[in-house]
Structures are given as structure tokens and as C-alpha cells.
CSV table of C-alpha atoms in Angstrom, one decimal:
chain,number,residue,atom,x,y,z
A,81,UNK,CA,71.8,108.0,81.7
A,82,UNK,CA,74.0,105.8,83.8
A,83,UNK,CA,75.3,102.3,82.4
A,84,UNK,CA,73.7,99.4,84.2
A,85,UNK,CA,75.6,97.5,86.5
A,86,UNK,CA,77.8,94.5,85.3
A,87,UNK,CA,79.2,93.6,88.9
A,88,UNK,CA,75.1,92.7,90.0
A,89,UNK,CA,75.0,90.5,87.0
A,90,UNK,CA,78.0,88.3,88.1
A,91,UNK,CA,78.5,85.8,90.5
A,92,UNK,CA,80.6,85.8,93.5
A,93,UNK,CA,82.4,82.9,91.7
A,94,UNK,CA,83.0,84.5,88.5
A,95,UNK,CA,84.2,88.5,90.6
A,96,UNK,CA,86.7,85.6,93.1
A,97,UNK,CA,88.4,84.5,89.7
A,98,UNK,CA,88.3,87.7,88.5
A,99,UNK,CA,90.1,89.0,91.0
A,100,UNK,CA,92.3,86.1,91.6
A,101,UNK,CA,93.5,86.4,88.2
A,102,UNK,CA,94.1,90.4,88.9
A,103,UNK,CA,96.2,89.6,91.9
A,104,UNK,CA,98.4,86.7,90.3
A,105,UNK,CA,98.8,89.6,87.7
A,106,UNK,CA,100.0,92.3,89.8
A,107,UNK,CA,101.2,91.0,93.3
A,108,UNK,CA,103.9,88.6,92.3
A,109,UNK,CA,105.6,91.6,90.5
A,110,UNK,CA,105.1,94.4,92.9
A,111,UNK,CA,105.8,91.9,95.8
A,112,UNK,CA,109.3,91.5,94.6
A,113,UNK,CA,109.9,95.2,94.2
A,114,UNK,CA,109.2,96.0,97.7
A,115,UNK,CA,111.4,93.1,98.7
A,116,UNK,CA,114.1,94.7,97.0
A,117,UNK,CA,113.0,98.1,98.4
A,118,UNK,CA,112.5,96.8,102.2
A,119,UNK,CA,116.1,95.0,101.6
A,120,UNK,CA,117.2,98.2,100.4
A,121,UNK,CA,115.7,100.3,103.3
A,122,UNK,CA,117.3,97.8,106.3
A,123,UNK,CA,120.5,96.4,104.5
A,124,UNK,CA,122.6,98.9,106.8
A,125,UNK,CA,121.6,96.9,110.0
A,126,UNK,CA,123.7,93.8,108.2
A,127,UNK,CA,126.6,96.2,107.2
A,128,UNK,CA,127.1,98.2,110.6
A,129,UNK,CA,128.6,94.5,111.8
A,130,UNK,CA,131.8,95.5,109.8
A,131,UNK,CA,131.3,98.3,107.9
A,132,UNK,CA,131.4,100.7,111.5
A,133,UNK,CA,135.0,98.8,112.5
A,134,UNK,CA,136.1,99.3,108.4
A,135,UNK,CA,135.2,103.0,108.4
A,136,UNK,CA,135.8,103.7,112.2
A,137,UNK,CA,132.4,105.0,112.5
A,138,UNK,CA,130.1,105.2,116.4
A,139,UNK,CA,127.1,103.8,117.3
A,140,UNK,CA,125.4,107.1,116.8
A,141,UNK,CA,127.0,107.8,113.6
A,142,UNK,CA,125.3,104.9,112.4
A,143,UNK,CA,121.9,105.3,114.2
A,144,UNK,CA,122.1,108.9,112.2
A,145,UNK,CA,123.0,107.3,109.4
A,146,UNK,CA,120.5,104.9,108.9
A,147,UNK,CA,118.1,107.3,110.0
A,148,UNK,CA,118.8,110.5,107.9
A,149,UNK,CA,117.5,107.9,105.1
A,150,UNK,CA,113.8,109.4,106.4
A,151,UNK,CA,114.1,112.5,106.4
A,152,UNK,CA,114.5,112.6,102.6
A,153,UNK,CA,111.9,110.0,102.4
A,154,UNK,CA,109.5,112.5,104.4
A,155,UNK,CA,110.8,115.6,102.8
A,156,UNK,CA,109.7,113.5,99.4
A,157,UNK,CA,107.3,111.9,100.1
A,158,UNK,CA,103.8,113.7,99.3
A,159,UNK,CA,105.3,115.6,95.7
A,160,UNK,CA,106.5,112.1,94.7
A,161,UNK,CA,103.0,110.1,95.1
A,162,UNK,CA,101.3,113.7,93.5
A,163,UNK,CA,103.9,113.2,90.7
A,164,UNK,CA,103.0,109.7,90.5
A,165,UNK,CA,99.6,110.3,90.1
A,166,UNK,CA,100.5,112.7,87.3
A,167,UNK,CA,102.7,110.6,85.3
A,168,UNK,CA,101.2,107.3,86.6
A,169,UNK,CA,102.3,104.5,87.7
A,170,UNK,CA,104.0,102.6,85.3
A,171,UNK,CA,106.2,105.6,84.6
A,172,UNK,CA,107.3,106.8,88.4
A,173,UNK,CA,107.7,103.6,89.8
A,174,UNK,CA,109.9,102.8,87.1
A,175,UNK,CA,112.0,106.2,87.7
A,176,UNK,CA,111.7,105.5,91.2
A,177,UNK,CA,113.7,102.0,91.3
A,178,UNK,CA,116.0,102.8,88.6
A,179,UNK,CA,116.9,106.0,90.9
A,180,UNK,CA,117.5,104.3,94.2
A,181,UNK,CA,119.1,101.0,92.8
A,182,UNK,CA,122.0,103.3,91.8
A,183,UNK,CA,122.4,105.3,95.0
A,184,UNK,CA,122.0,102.5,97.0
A,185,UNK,CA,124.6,100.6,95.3
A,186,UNK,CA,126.9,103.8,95.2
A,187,UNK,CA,126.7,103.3,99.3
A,188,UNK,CA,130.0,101.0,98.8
A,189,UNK,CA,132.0,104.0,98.2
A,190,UNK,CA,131.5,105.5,101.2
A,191,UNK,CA,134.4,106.1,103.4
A,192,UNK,CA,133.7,109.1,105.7
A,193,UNK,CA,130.4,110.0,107.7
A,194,UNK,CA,129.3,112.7,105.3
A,195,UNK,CA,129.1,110.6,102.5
A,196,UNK,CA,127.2,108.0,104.2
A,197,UNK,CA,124.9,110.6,105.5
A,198,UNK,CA,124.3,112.0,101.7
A,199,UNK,CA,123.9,108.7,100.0
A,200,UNK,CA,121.2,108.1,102.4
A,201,UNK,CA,119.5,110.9,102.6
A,202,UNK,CA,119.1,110.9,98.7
A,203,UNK,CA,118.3,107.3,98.7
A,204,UNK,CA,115.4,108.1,101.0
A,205,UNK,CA,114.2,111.0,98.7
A,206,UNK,CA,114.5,108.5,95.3
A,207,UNK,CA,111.9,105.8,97.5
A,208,UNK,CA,109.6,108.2,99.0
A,209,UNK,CA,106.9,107.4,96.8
A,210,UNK,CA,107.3,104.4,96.0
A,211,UNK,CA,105.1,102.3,98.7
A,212,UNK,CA,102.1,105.2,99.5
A,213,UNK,CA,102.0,105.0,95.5
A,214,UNK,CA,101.8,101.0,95.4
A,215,UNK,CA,98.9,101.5,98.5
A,216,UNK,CA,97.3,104.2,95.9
A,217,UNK,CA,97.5,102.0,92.8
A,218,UNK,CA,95.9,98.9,94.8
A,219,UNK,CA,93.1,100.8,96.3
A,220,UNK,CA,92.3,101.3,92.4
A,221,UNK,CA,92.3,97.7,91.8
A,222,UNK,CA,90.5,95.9,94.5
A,223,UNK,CA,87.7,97.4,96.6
A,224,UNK,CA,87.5,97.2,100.7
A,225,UNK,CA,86.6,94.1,100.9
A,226,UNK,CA,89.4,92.4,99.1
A,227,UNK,CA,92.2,94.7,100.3
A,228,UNK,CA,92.9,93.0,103.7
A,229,UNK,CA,94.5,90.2,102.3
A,230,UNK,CA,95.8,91.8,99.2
A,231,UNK,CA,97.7,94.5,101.7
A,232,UNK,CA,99.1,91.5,103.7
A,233,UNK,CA,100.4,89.6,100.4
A,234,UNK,CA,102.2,92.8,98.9
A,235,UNK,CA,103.6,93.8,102.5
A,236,UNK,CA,104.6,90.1,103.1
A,237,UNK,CA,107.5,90.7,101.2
A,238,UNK,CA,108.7,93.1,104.4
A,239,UNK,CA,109.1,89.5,106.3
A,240,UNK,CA,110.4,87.9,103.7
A,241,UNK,CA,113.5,90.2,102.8
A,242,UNK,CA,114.0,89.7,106.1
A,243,UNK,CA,113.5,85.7,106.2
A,244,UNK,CA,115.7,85.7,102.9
A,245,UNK,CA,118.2,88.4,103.2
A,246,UNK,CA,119.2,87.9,106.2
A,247,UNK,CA,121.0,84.5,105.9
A,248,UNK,CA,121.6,86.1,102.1
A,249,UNK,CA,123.4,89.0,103.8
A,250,UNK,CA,125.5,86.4,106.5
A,251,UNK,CA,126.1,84.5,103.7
A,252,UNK,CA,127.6,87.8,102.1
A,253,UNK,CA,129.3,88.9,104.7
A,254,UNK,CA,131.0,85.6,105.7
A,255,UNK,CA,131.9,84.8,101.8
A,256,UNK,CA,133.8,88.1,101.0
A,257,UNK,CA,134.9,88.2,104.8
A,258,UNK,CA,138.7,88.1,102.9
A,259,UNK,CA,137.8,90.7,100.5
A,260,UNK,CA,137.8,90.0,96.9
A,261,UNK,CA,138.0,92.4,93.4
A,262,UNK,CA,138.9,95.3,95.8
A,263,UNK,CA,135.9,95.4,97.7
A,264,UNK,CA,135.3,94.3,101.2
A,265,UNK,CA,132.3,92.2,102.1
A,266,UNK,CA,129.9,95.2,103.4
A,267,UNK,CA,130.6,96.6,100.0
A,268,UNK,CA,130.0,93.4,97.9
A,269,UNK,CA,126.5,93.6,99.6
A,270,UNK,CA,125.5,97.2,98.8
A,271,UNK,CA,126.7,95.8,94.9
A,272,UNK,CA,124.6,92.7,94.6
A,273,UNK,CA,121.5,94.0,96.4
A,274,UNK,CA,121.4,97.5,94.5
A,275,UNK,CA,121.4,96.2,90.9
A,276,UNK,CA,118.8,94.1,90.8
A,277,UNK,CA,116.9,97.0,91.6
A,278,UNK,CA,117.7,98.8,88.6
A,279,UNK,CA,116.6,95.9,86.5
A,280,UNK,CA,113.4,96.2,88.1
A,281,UNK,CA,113.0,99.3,87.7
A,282,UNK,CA,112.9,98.9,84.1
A,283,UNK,CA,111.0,95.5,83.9
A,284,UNK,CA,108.2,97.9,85.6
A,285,UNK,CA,108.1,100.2,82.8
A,286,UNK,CA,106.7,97.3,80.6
A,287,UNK,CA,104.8,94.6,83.1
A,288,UNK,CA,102.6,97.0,84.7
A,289,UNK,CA,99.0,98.4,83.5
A,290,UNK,CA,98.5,102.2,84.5
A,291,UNK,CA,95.1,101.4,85.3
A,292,UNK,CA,91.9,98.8,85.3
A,293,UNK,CA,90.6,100.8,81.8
A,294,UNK,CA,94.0,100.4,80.5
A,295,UNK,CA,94.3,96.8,81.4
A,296,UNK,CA,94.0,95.0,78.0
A,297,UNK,CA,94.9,91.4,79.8
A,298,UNK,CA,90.6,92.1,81.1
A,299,UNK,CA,88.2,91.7,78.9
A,300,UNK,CA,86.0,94.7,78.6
A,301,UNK,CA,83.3,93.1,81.0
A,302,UNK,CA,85.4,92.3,83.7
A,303,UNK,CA,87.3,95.9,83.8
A,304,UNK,CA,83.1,97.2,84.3
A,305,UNK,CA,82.8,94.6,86.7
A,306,UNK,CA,85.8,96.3,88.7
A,307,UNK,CA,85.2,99.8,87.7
A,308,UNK,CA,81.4,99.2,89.5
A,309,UNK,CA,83.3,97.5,92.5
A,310,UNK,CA,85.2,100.6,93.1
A,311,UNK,CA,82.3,103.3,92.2
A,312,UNK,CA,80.4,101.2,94.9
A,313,UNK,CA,83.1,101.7,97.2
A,314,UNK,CA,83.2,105.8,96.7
A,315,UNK,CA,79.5,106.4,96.8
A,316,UNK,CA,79.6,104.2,100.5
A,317,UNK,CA,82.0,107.1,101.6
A,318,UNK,CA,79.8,109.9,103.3
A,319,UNK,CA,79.7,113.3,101.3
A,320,UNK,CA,82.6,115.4,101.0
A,321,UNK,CA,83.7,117.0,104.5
A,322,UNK,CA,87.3,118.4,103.1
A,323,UNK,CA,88.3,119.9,100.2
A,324,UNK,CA,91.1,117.9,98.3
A,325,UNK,CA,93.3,120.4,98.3
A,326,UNK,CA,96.9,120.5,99.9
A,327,UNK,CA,96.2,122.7,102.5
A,328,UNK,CA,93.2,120.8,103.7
A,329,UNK,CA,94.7,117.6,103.6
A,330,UNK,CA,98.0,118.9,105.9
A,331,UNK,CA,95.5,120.5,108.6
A,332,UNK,CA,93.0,117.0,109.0
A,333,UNK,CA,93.0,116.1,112.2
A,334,UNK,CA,92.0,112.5,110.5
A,335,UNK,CA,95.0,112.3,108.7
A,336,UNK,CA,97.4,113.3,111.2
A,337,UNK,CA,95.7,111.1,114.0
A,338,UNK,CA,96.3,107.8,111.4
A,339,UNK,CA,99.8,109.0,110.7
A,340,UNK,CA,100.5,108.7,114.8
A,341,UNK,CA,99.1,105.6,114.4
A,342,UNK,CA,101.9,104.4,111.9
A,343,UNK,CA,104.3,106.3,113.1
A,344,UNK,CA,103.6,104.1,116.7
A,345,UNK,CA,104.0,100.7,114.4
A,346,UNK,CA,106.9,101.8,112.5
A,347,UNK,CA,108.8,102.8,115.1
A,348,UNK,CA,108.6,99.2,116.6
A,349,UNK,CA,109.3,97.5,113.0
A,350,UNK,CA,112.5,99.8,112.5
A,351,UNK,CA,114.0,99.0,115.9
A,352,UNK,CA,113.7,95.2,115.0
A,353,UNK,CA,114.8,96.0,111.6
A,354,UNK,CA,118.1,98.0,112.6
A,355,UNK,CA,118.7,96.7,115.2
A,356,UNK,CA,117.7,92.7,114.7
A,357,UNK,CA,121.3,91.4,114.0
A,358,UNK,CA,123.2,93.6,116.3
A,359,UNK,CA,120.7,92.5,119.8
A,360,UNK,CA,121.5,88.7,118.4
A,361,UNK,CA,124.9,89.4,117.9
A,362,UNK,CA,124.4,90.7,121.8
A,363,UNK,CA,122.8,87.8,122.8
A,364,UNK,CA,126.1,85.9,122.4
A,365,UNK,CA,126.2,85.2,118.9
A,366,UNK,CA,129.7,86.1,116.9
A,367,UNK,CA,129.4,84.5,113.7
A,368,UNK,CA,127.9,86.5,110.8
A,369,UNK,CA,126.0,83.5,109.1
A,370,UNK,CA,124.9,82.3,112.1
A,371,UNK,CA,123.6,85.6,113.1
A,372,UNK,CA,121.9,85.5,109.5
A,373,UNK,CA,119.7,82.3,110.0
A,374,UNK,CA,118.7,83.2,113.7
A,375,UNK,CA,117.7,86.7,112.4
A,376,UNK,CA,115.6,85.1,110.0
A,377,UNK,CA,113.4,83.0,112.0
A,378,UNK,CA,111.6,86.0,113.6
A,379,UNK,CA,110.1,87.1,110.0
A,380,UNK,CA,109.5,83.6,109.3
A,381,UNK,CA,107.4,83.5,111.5
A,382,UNK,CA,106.0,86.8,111.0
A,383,UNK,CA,105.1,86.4,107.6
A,384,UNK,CA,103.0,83.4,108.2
A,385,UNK,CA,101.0,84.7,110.4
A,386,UNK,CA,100.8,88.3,108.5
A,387,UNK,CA,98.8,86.4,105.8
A,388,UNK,CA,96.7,84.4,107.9
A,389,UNK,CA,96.1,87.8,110.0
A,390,UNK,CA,94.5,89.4,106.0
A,391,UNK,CA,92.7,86.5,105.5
A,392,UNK,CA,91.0,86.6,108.9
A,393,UNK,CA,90.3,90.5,108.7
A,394,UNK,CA,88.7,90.1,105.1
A,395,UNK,CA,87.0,86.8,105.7
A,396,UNK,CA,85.4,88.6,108.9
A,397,UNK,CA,85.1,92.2,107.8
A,398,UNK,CA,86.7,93.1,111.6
A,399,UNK,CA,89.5,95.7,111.2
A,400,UNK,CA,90.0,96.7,114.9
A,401,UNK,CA,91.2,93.9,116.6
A,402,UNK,CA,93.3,92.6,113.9
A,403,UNK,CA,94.9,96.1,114.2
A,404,UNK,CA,95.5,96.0,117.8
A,405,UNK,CA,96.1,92.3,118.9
A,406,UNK,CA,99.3,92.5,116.4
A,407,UNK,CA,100.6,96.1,117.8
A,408,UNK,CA,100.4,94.7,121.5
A,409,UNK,CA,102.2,91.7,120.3
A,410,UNK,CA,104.8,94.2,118.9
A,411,UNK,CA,105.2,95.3,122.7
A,412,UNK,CA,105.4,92.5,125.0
A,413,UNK,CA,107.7,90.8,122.6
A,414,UNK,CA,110.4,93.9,122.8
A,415,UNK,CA,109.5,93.3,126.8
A,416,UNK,CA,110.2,89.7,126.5
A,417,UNK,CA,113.4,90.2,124.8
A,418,UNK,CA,114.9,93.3,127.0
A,419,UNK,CA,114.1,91.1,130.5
A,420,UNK,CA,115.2,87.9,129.5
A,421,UNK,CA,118.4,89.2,127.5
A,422,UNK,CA,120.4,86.4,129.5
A,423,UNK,CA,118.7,83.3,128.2
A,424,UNK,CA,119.4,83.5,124.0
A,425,UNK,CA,116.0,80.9,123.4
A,426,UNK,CA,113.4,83.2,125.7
A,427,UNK,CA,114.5,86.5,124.0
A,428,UNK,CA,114.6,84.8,120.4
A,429,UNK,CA,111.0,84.4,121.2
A,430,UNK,CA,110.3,87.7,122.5
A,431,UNK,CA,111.7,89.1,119.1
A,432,UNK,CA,109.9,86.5,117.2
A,433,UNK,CA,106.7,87.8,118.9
A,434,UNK,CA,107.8,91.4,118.3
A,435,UNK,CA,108.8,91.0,114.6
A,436,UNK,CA,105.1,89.1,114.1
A,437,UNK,CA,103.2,91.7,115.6
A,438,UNK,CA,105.5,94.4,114.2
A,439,UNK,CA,105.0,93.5,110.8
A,440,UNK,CA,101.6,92.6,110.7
A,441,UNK,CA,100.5,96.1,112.2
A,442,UNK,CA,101.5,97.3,108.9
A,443,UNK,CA,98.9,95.8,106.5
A,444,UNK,CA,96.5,95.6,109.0
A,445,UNK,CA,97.0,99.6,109.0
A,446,UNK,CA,96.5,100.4,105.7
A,447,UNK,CA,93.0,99.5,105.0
A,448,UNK,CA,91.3,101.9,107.1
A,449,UNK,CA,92.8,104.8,105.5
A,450,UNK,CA,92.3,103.7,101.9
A,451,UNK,CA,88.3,103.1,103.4
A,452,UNK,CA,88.4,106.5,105.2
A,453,UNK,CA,89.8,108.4,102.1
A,454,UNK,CA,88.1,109.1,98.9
A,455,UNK,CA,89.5,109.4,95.6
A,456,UNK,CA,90.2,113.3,96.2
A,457,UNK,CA,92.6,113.4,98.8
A,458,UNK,CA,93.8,109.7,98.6
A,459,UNK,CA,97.0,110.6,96.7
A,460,UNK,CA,98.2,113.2,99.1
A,461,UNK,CA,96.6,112.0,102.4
A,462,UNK,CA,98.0,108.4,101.9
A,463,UNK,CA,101.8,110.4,101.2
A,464,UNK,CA,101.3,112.3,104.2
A,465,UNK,CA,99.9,109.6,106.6
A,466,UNK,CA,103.2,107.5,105.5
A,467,UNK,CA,105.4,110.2,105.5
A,468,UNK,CA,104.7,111.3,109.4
A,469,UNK,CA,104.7,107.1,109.8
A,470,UNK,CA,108.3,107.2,108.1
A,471,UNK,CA,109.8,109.5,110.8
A,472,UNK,CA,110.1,106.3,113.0
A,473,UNK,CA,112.4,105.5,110.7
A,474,UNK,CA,114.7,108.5,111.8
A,475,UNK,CA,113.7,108.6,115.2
A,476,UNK,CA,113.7,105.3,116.3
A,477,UNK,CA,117.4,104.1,115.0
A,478,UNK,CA,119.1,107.5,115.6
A,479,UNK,CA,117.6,107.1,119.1
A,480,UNK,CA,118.1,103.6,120.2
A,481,UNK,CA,122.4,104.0,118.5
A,482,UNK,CA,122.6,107.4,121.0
A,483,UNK,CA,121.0,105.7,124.0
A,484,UNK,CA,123.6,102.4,123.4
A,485,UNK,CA,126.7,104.9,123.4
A,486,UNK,CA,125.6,106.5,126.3
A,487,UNK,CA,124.8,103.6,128.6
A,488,UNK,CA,126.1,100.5,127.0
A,489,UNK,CA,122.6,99.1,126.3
A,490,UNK,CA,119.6,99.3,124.1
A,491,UNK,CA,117.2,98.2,127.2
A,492,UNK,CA,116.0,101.7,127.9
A,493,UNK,CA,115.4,102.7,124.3
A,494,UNK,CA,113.4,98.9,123.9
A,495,UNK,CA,111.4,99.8,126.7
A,496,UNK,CA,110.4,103.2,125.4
A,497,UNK,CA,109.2,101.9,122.1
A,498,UNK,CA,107.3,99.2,124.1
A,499,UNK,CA,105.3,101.8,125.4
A,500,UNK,CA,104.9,104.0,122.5
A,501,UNK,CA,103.4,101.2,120.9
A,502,UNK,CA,101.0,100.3,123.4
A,503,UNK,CA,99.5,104.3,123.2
A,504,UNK,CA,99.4,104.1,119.4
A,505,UNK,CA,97.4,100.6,119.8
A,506,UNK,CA,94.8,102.6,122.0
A,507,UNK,CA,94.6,105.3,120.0
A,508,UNK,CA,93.8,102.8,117.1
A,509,UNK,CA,91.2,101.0,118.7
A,510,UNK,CA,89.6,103.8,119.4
A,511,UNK,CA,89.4,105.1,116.0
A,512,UNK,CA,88.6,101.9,114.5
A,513,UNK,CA,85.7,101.9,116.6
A,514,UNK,CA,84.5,105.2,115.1
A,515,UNK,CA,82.3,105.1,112.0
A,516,UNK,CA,83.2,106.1,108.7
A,517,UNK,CA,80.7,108.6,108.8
A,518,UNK,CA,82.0,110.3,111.5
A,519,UNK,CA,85.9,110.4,110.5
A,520,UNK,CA,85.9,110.1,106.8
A,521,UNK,CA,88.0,112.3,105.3
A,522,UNK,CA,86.6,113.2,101.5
């Protein structure tokens, strides 16, 4: 006999608190995690400034560099978010951070191309599950409805490690320009941006509940209130059309049709994030703090309007456009910025543009696969979906460093991306005019 249903016998007022109290919970923690593990992920782009001169390291050694870090993020990434949801959550994502935090931190012993190329690659394979298992864990938290804005608050912190470690990183850079304890200033920054990590990594261990039944901060009512939100949620799905099973999950055309569609946003979102200080630097700009705060106003501006972008998406209930509009943002401003690379102001608003659009692709992304997916294949289709994404992260920086060696400018590679975008926005708005129905994957 099935249990009545608490979540009809509460009001809208009492599920909003509820909730709210849920998200100031859980989001302020996993929030800065990802900060550190976006700052983590990007940090390079602030270190090529000296660290290529220091080492005597090319433009494409870098662009490999920095890119190799996918590979063993992709190679990763699906046993990691299975292993996550074997262990669970609080367990992996501790292991996770504790894991990375110490590569990433070794990165300041690196002195030839091989060892940069290692630390990396490991790095990448130590945070391969760590965000498709934070979009996992959320999707068991919050239904639909709600996950709009809670994707744009957790993935706000991708704008704001920019918006703060940028002028952190100047600052770095500029304060140990001289060199102090041994280490020079790129090395001082792989130190005090790895560590905190670690300490994170353990904090997780204890601050975060495997699950809404486990959640003892609830009281019993409101975890059935949840656990009714989310049944709601998986009996909306349409009946099962694919077996959860490995195999089945690597041969959906569903999942490998969203996964284009990140790949196309990601590969705008790592050429900013690469490449950010080094087309300001370009632009006519020479000192590294300056460079800093000008690289920061872009994911200013882009985390503003990522959250007002969720709030609009949930308070509608309209996916598509707020999907699109921000990807053909993420175009015309790299457009903007290649033609009017002569005047610093026009193309510091083209890269505003393309940073805001960029970035708020992302969360505006993830909802329709955690709606499209049921429980079943979640774990593994959200891995793989991110995973195929992720090899922007390779691509896009190994082939924007080779195309600047070879002609002296990162115009051509800018415009390409430009228009890979633009196909991955149509391909998106033609799925997210689809019903569930037709392309659920189950």
C-alpha cells in the first residue's frame, strides 16, 4: 500500500523554506569547492605569463599542457561518478579534493615538458568526477523545477574564481615577481591555490549528508516532502526506452547529441578561460595586476547575469531560449573581440559578452539532461555527457597555442570556435524543442 503524500499536504510557502533552507545547507559549501576546482582547472592560463619564459617552454607546449589535463579527466570520468555512486558522496568527493589539491600543488616542481604533461594529466583523472557527481547529487535534492537556479548558484562559482582569482593570481604574480623562500611567483601560486583544496577535501568528509534520508538536519516530514518531490519527478519521465546498462548508455544517440551540445559551450568557456589574460595581455596590457583586474570584469559580469539567467528559466519554466540566447552571446562576443582587437575598450566588451554567454550556457545546460535522464542511467549518462563536453578542454587550448605559433595570432582559432558555437546553439534549440517523450533517455 503506498504512503500518502506529504508534498500535497504542504504549502508552496512551507516546500520554498524547505528548500531554501536545503540550499543554504548545501550550496554555500559545494560552491566553494568548485571555486577551488574551476581555479584549479584554469590557474595555468595565469602561470603561462612567466612560468613559459622560466621553463623555456612554446606556445604549443603549453596549449598541450593545459589540455592533456582532459584527457585524464575524460579517460576518468564515467568510473569515477559510478564509484561515486558506490561509495557516495560524502566519501568520493572527499577523496576526490584531497587527491587533486596535492597534484595540483606538486605542479611547482615542474621544470621540463614531461612533467608538466604528467602532473596534468593525473590532475585531470583525480577531478573527473567531481562536478558530473555534484550535478548527480543535486538532481537528488531538488526536483526540475527548482534546479534552474540551483545549477546557476553552484556553477556561479566558475565566474567568480575567475572575478576573484584573477586579480588574486596578478596580485601573486606581481608580489613574489622577486622570488621568495626559493620559489618563483608561478610557483608560489600553484602552493597557495592547491592547499586549500586539501582542507576541503576533508571538511567534505564531515559537512555533507549522503542523501535526503540520511539528512538528520530535516525533520522526518520534510525529507517525505522531498522524497515525493523527486518520485513525482521520475514517474513524469516516459517508461523506460534504454536499459541502464553501460553499453546502452555509450550507444544513445540522446546522450551523445547533449554531449555535442557541451562540448560546443565548453569549447568557448575554455578558450576565454586559457586564453583570457594572455588576449589582454595582447591587447596592450604588460603589467600582471593590471592584467588581473581587467580579466576579472568579464566574469563579473558574467556571474550576475548567470543568476538572473536561473531565476528567469525557473520562474518561467522556458529552458530553450535561455539555452540559446547565452551560447549566441558566447559567439558574437569572441567576434567582437577578434575584429576590434585594435581598440582595448570595444574588445573588453566583446569578451565581457563572450565570458557572460559562455558561462551561463553551462547551467543553463545541465537541466535538460538531469530532466531527460531517469535515475537508471543518470550516474553514467551525466559522466559521459560531461566527459565528451570536457574534450573542449583538450581541444580547444592545444588548438588555439598551435594555431598562435604558427601564424602569430589567435584570430583564426577565435573565429572557428565562434562558429562551433553557433552549430551547437542550433542543435540545442532544436532538441529543446523536442518533448521529453520523444528523447528521454530511461
Amino acid at each position: 500500500m503506498n504512503k500518502p503524500s506529504v508534498s500535497g499536504l504542504v504549502s508552496e510557502g512551507e516546500k520554498n523554506a524547505v528548500y531554501r533552507r536545503i540550499a543554504l545547507r548545501l550550496i554555500p559549501f559545494i560552491f566553494i569547492c568548485y571555486l577551488f576546482n574551476y581555479l584549479d582547472r584554469v590557474n595555468v592560463g595565469f602561470a603561462k605569463l612567466q612560468m613559459l619564459d622560466a621553463l623555456k617552454f612554446s606556445e604549443t607546449t603549453y596549449g598541450l599542457g593545459a589540455g592533456i589535463f582532459f584527457i585524464g579527466y575524460v579517460l576518468c570520468g564515467l568510473p569515477s561518478n559510478l564509484a561515486l555512486n558506490r561509495f557516495g558522496p560524502r566519501r568520493w568527493i572527499a577523496v576526490m579534493m584531497i587527491s587533486w589539491g596535492l597534484l595540483s600543488t606538486c605542479l611547482l616542481f615542474v621544470t621540463t615538458p614531461m612533467h608538466f604533461y604528467v602532473l596534468r594529466l593525473l590532475t585531470g583523472a583525480a577531478e573527473a568526477g567531481f562536478f558530473p557527481g555534484v550535478v548527480l547529487y543535486l538532481s537528488r535534492w531538488f526536483p526540475d523545477a527548482r534546479r534552474g537556479r540551483i545549477m546557476a548558484l553552484f556553477m556561479s562559482a566558475i565566474p567568480v574564481s575567475g572575478l576573484l582569482g584573477s586579480p588574486f593570481s596578478g596580485w601573486t604574480l606581481s608580489h613574489f615577481a622577486a622570488g621568495s623562500g626559493g620559489l618563483a611567483a608561478w610557483q608560489w601560486m600553484f602552493l597557495i591555490q592547491g592547499i586549500p583544496t586539501v582542507v576541503l577535501g576533508c571538511l567534505a568528509y564531515f559537512l555533507l549528508s549522503d542523501s535526503v534520508a540520511k539528512a538528520q538536519w530535516l525533520s522526518p516530514q520534510e525529507r517525505q516532502m522531498v522524497a515525493d518531490d523527486l518520485d513525482a519527478d521520475a514517474r513524469s519521465k516516459p517508461a523506460q526506452t534504454v536499459k541502464a546498462s553501460i553499453g546502452a548508455i555509450l550507444t544513445s544517440p540522446l546522450i551523445w547529441t547533449l554531449g555535442f551540445i557541451y562540448f560546443c559551450i565548453q569549447s568557448g568557456v575554455y578558450a576565454i578561460n586559457f586564453w583570457l589574460p594572455s588576449i589582454i595581455k595582447s591587447l596592450g596590457f604588460s603589467d600582471s595586476m593590471l592584467i588581473g583586474w581587467l580579466s576579472a570584469i568579464p566574469y563579473l559580469l558574467a556571474a550576475v547575469f548567470m543568476l538572473a539567467c536561473g531565476r528567469s528559466a525557473d520562474l518561467r519554466q522556458e529552458r530553450r531560449w535561455h539555452l540559446v540566447v547565452p551560447m549566441l552571446m558566447g559567439a558574437i562576443g569572441l567576434l567582437i573581440a577578434v575584429n576590434f582587437a585594435s581598440n582595448p575598450t570595444i574588445a573588453l566588451i566583446g569578451l565581457s559578452i563572450s565570458t557572460m554567454g559562455a558561462l551561463t550556457g553551462l547551467p543553463m545546460f545541465w537541466p535538460m539532461p538531469t530532466a531527460y535522464l531517469s535515475a537508471g542511467v543518470a550516474a553514467g549518462g551525466l559522466a559521459v555527457i560531461n566527459s565528451v563536453g570536457q574534450l573542449a578542454g583538450f581541444l580547444s587550448p592545444y588548438i588555439v597555442g598551435w594555431i598562435k605559433d604558427q601564424t602569430g595570432s589567435t584570430d583564426i582559432a577565435l573565429y572557428s570556435l565562434a562558429g562551433l558555437i553557433v552549430v551547437g546553439s542550433i542543435v540545442a534549440f532544436r532538441m529543446a524543442g523536442q518533448t521529453a517523450a520523444r528523447t528521454a533517455v530511461a
